[in-house]
Amino acid sequence: MSARVTGYARITDPGGMREHDTFTCAHCQRIIHVRTRADPASCGGLCKLCMGLVCPGCNARGKCDPWEKKMERAESRERFLRAAGLTE
Amino acid sequence: MGVYTAELNRTGSTPDIGSIEAPASSMRRVALMKAEFGIDATPADATLVWQMIRLSAAATGTAVTPNPVNPADAAAVTLAKDVITAGGTEGVLLESVPLNQRATYTWVGYGDGELIIPATANAGIKLKNAASSTLGATATVTFRE
């Protein structure tokens, strides 16, 4: 899991500083904290289609819909609506 | 492609600290690389919940001018807002961390970990302290566009 982390979270309080690796769900972009020696299953899973790490919710959903594809759909819809004069 | 920072402050009437949003024109994708949350009020023990939430309709607030990290970069096209008076339409909850008021929280994303705002009107990411709409809070965001 640690080879695929794409971020970190740092909490600083009067008791000191703690850091966790994080990854961003490849499907919904939710930030998942990876705690030391955590059961990998509790962090989510690996989508075997897009090979991205996904959050527990997207893992349970069991279908591959990467964030990049979602953005492309939203942007092409926006371009179509603009071309049709249906947005400001 | 420039990197920009903006400091957002919660002094409005909502729990929202601020937002960064895609502009209505000259649209481009925006990548949120870093967010830092803290309370700038008198230290005390209270539970706060720092959140980052996707927006599908823009928030209403005061415009903040993002500063380019490289002074040679042009002004940011991305909109930054604080003193939020209407929170917009919230979508997916991207991050939610409950912490003591005395703690500060920093998140950094790199590579595929950055939070991407699509190039569509009114899309954005809002930062809020879900536990309090009265406590002064500040968040500093770093993004590239």
PDB file of C-alpha atoms in Angstrom, chain B residues 16-124:
ATOM      1  CA  ASP B  16     -17.892  27.397   5.919  1.00  0.00           C
ATOM      2  CA  ILE B  17     -14.368  28.752   5.928  1.00  0.00           C
ATOM      3  CA  GLY B  18     -14.052  29.305   2.222  1.00  0.00           C
ATOM      4  CA  SER B  19     -14.039  27.745  -1.203  1.00  0.00           C
ATOM      5  CA  ILE B  20     -12.096  27.574  -4.419  1.00  0.00           C
ATOM      6  CA  GLU B  21     -14.163  27.377  -7.560  1.00  0.00           C
ATOM      7  CA  ALA B  22     -13.798  27.085 -11.301  1.00  0.00           C
ATOM      8  CA  PRO B  23     -14.542  30.412 -12.992  1.00  0.00           C
ATOM      9  CA  ALA B  24     -17.468  30.877 -15.357  1.00  0.00           C
ATOM     10  CA  SER B  25     -15.141  31.827 -18.203  1.00  0.00           C
ATOM     11  CA  SER B  26     -11.582  30.811 -19.142  1.00  0.00           C
ATOM     12  CA  MET B  27     -12.430  27.495 -17.560  1.00  0.00           C
ATOM     13  CA  ARG B  28      -9.683  25.077 -16.698  1.00  0.00           C
ATOM     14  CA  ARG B  29      -9.103  22.268 -14.283  1.00  0.00           C
ATOM     15  CA  VAL B  30      -7.854  23.205 -10.848  1.00  0.00           C
ATOM     16  CA  ALA B  31      -5.817  20.860  -8.647  1.00  0.00           C
ATOM     17  CA  LEU B  32      -5.920  21.352  -4.880  1.00  0.00           C
ATOM     18  CA  MET B  33      -2.482  20.322  -3.601  1.00  0.00           C
ATOM     19  CA  LYS B  34      -2.507  21.342   0.022  1.00  0.00           C
ATOM     20  CA  ALA B  35      -4.911  22.500   2.710  1.00  0.00           C
ATOM     21  CA  GLU B  36      -4.098  23.644   6.225  1.00  0.00           C
ATOM     22  CA  PHE B  37      -6.786  24.168   8.858  1.00  0.00           C
ATOM     23  CA  GLY B  38      -6.572  25.879  12.225  1.00  0.00           C
ATOM     24  CA  ILE B  39      -8.436  27.961  14.755  1.00  0.00           C
ATOM     25  CA  ASP B  40      -7.282  31.515  15.245  1.00  0.00           C
ATOM     26  CA  ALA B  41      -9.352  32.053  18.396  1.00  0.00           C
ATOM     27  CA  THR B  42      -8.288  31.665  22.035  1.00  0.00           C
ATOM     28  CA  PRO B  43      -7.081  28.084  22.669  1.00  0.00           C
ATOM     29  CA  ALA B  44      -9.724  25.893  24.305  1.00  0.00           C
ATOM     30  CA  ASP B  45     -10.873  22.294  24.380  1.00  0.00           C
ATOM     31  CA  ALA B  46     -13.650  21.646  21.902  1.00  0.00           C
ATOM     32  CA  THR B  47     -14.251  19.140  19.157  1.00  0.00           C
ATOM     33  CA  LEU B  48     -14.111  20.461  15.611  1.00  0.00           C
ATOM     34  CA  VAL B  49     -14.671  18.675  12.329  1.00  0.00           C
ATOM     35  CA  TRP B  50     -12.543  19.851   9.437  1.00  0.00           C
ATOM     36  CA  GLN B  51     -14.117  18.993   6.114  1.00  0.00           C
ATOM     37  CA  MET B  52     -13.474  19.353   2.399  1.00  0.00           C
ATOM     38  CA  ILE B  53     -16.601  19.008   0.301  1.00  0.00           C
ATOM     39  CA  ARG B  54     -17.162  19.144  -3.413  1.00  0.00           C
ATOM     40  CA  LEU B  55     -19.482  21.933  -4.644  1.00  0.00           C
ATOM     41  CA  SER B  56     -21.805  21.748  -7.632  1.00  0.00           C
ATOM     42  CA  ALA B  57     -23.207  25.263  -7.185  1.00  0.00           C
ATOM     43  CA  ALA B  58     -21.061  28.186  -6.168  1.00  0.00           C
ATOM     44  CA  ALA B  59     -20.930  29.535  -2.634  1.00  0.00           C
ATOM     45  CA  THR B  60     -21.598  33.195  -1.919  1.00  0.00           C
ATOM     46  CA  GLY B  61     -18.848  35.066  -0.149  1.00  0.00           C
ATOM     47  CA  THR B  62     -16.096  37.621  -0.350  1.00  0.00           C
ATOM     48  CA  ALA B  63     -13.557  37.232  -3.126  1.00  0.00           C
ATOM     49  CA  VAL B  64     -10.003  36.492  -2.059  1.00  0.00           C
ATOM     50  CA  THR B  65      -7.127  37.111  -4.461  1.00  0.00           C
ATOM     51  CA  PRO B  66      -4.872  34.038  -4.647  1.00  0.00           C
ATOM     52  CA  ASN B  67      -1.158  34.830  -4.581  1.00  0.00           C
ATOM     53  CA  PRO B  68       1.109  33.189  -7.145  1.00  0.00           C
ATOM     54  CA  VAL B  69       3.983  31.242  -5.582  1.00  0.00           C
ATOM     55  CA  ASN B  70       6.132  32.399  -8.493  1.00  0.00           C
ATOM     56  CA  PRO B  71       5.723  36.172  -8.775  1.00  0.00           C
ATOM     57  CA  ALA B  72       6.273  35.889 -12.525  1.00  0.00           C
ATOM     58  CA  ASP B  73       3.022  33.928 -12.955  1.00  0.00           C
ATOM     59  CA  ALA B  74      -0.131  35.640 -14.137  1.00  0.00           C
ATOM     60  CA  ALA B  75      -3.046  36.227 -11.777  1.00  0.00           C
ATOM     61  CA  ALA B  76      -5.117  33.152 -10.972  1.00  0.00           C
ATOM     62  CA  VAL B  77      -8.297  32.538 -12.925  1.00  0.00           C
ATOM     63  CA  THR B  78      -9.661  30.297 -10.180  1.00  0.00           C
ATOM     64  CA  LEU B  79     -12.041  31.971  -7.751  1.00  0.00           C
ATOM     65  CA  ALA B  80     -11.284  31.896  -4.045  1.00  0.00           C
ATOM     66  CA  LYS B  81     -13.887  33.030  -1.508  1.00  0.00           C
ATOM     67  CA  ASP B  82     -14.167  33.376   2.243  1.00  0.00           C
ATOM     68  CA  VAL B  83     -16.601  34.988   4.715  1.00  0.00           C
ATOM     69  CA  ILE B  84     -19.187  32.654   3.211  1.00  0.00           C
ATOM     70  CA  THR B  85     -22.821  33.716   3.620  1.00  0.00           C
ATOM     71  CA  ALA B  86     -24.432  30.982   1.505  1.00  0.00           C
ATOM     72  CA  GLY B  87     -22.693  27.645   1.218  1.00  0.00           C
ATOM     73  CA  GLY B  88     -23.677  26.575  -2.286  1.00  0.00           C
ATOM     74  CA  THR B  89     -24.711  23.014  -3.145  1.00  0.00           C
ATOM     75  CA  GLU B  90     -22.604  20.414  -1.407  1.00  0.00           C
ATOM     76  CA  GLY B  91     -21.651  17.169  -3.092  1.00  0.00           C
ATOM     77  CA  VAL B  92     -19.229  14.403  -2.180  1.00  0.00           C
ATOM     78  CA  LEU B  93     -17.488  14.684   1.175  1.00  0.00           C
ATOM     79  CA  LEU B  94     -13.797  14.389   0.326  1.00  0.00           C
ATOM     80  CA  GLU B  95     -12.329  14.682   3.787  1.00  0.00           C
ATOM     81  CA  SER B  96     -13.695  14.818   7.330  1.00  0.00           C
ATOM     82  CA  VAL B  97     -11.371  14.870  10.346  1.00  0.00           C
ATOM     83  CA  PRO B  98     -12.619  15.465  13.895  1.00  0.00           C
ATOM     84  CA  LEU B  99      -9.958  17.142  16.032  1.00  0.00           C
ATOM     85  CA  ASN B 100      -9.501  19.134  19.189  1.00  0.00           C
ATOM     86  CA  GLN B 101      -9.620  22.893  18.750  1.00  0.00           C
ATOM     87  CA  ARG B 102      -5.984  23.110  19.841  1.00  0.00           C
ATOM     88  CA  ALA B 103      -4.814  21.020  16.904  1.00  0.00           C
ATOM     89  CA  THR B 104      -3.987  22.127  13.402  1.00  0.00           C
ATOM     90  CA  TYR B 105      -4.487  19.878  10.438  1.00  0.00           C
ATOM     91  CA  THR B 106      -2.526  19.770   7.203  1.00  0.00           C
ATOM     92  CA  TRP B 107      -3.227  17.637   4.184  1.00  0.00           C
ATOM     93  CA  VAL B 108      -0.911  17.429   1.188  1.00  0.00           C
ATOM     94  CA  GLY B 109      -1.669  15.572  -2.023  1.00  0.00           C
ATOM     95  CA  TYR B 110       0.762  14.882  -4.817  1.00  0.00           C
ATOM     96  CA  GLY B 111       0.679  13.028  -8.114  1.00  0.00           C
ATOM     97  CA  ASP B 112      -2.669  11.281  -8.435  1.00  0.00           C
ATOM     98  CA  GLY B 113      -3.553  12.412  -4.927  1.00  0.00           C
ATOM     99  CA  GLU B 114      -4.436  15.987  -5.789  1.00  0.00           C
ATOM    100  CA  LEU B 115      -8.106  16.927  -5.608  1.00  0.00           C
ATOM    101  CA  ILE B 116      -9.157  17.961  -9.096  1.00  0.00           C
ATOM    102  CA  ILE B 117     -11.964  20.413  -9.809  1.00  0.00           C
ATOM    103  CA  PRO B 118     -13.372  19.823 -13.310  1.00  0.00           C
ATOM    104  CA  ALA B 119     -13.519  22.651 -15.814  1.00  0.00           C
ATOM    105  CA  THR B 120     -17.249  23.166 -15.405  1.00  0.00           C
ATOM    106  CA  ALA B 121     -19.038  26.288 -14.179  1.00  0.00           C
ATOM    107  CA  ASN B 122     -19.704  26.465 -10.441  1.00  0.00           C
ATOM    108  CA  ALA B 123     -17.674  23.358  -9.639  1.00  0.00           C
ATOM    109  CA  GLY B 124     -15.486  23.773  -6.601  1.00  0.00           C
TER     110      GLY B 124
END
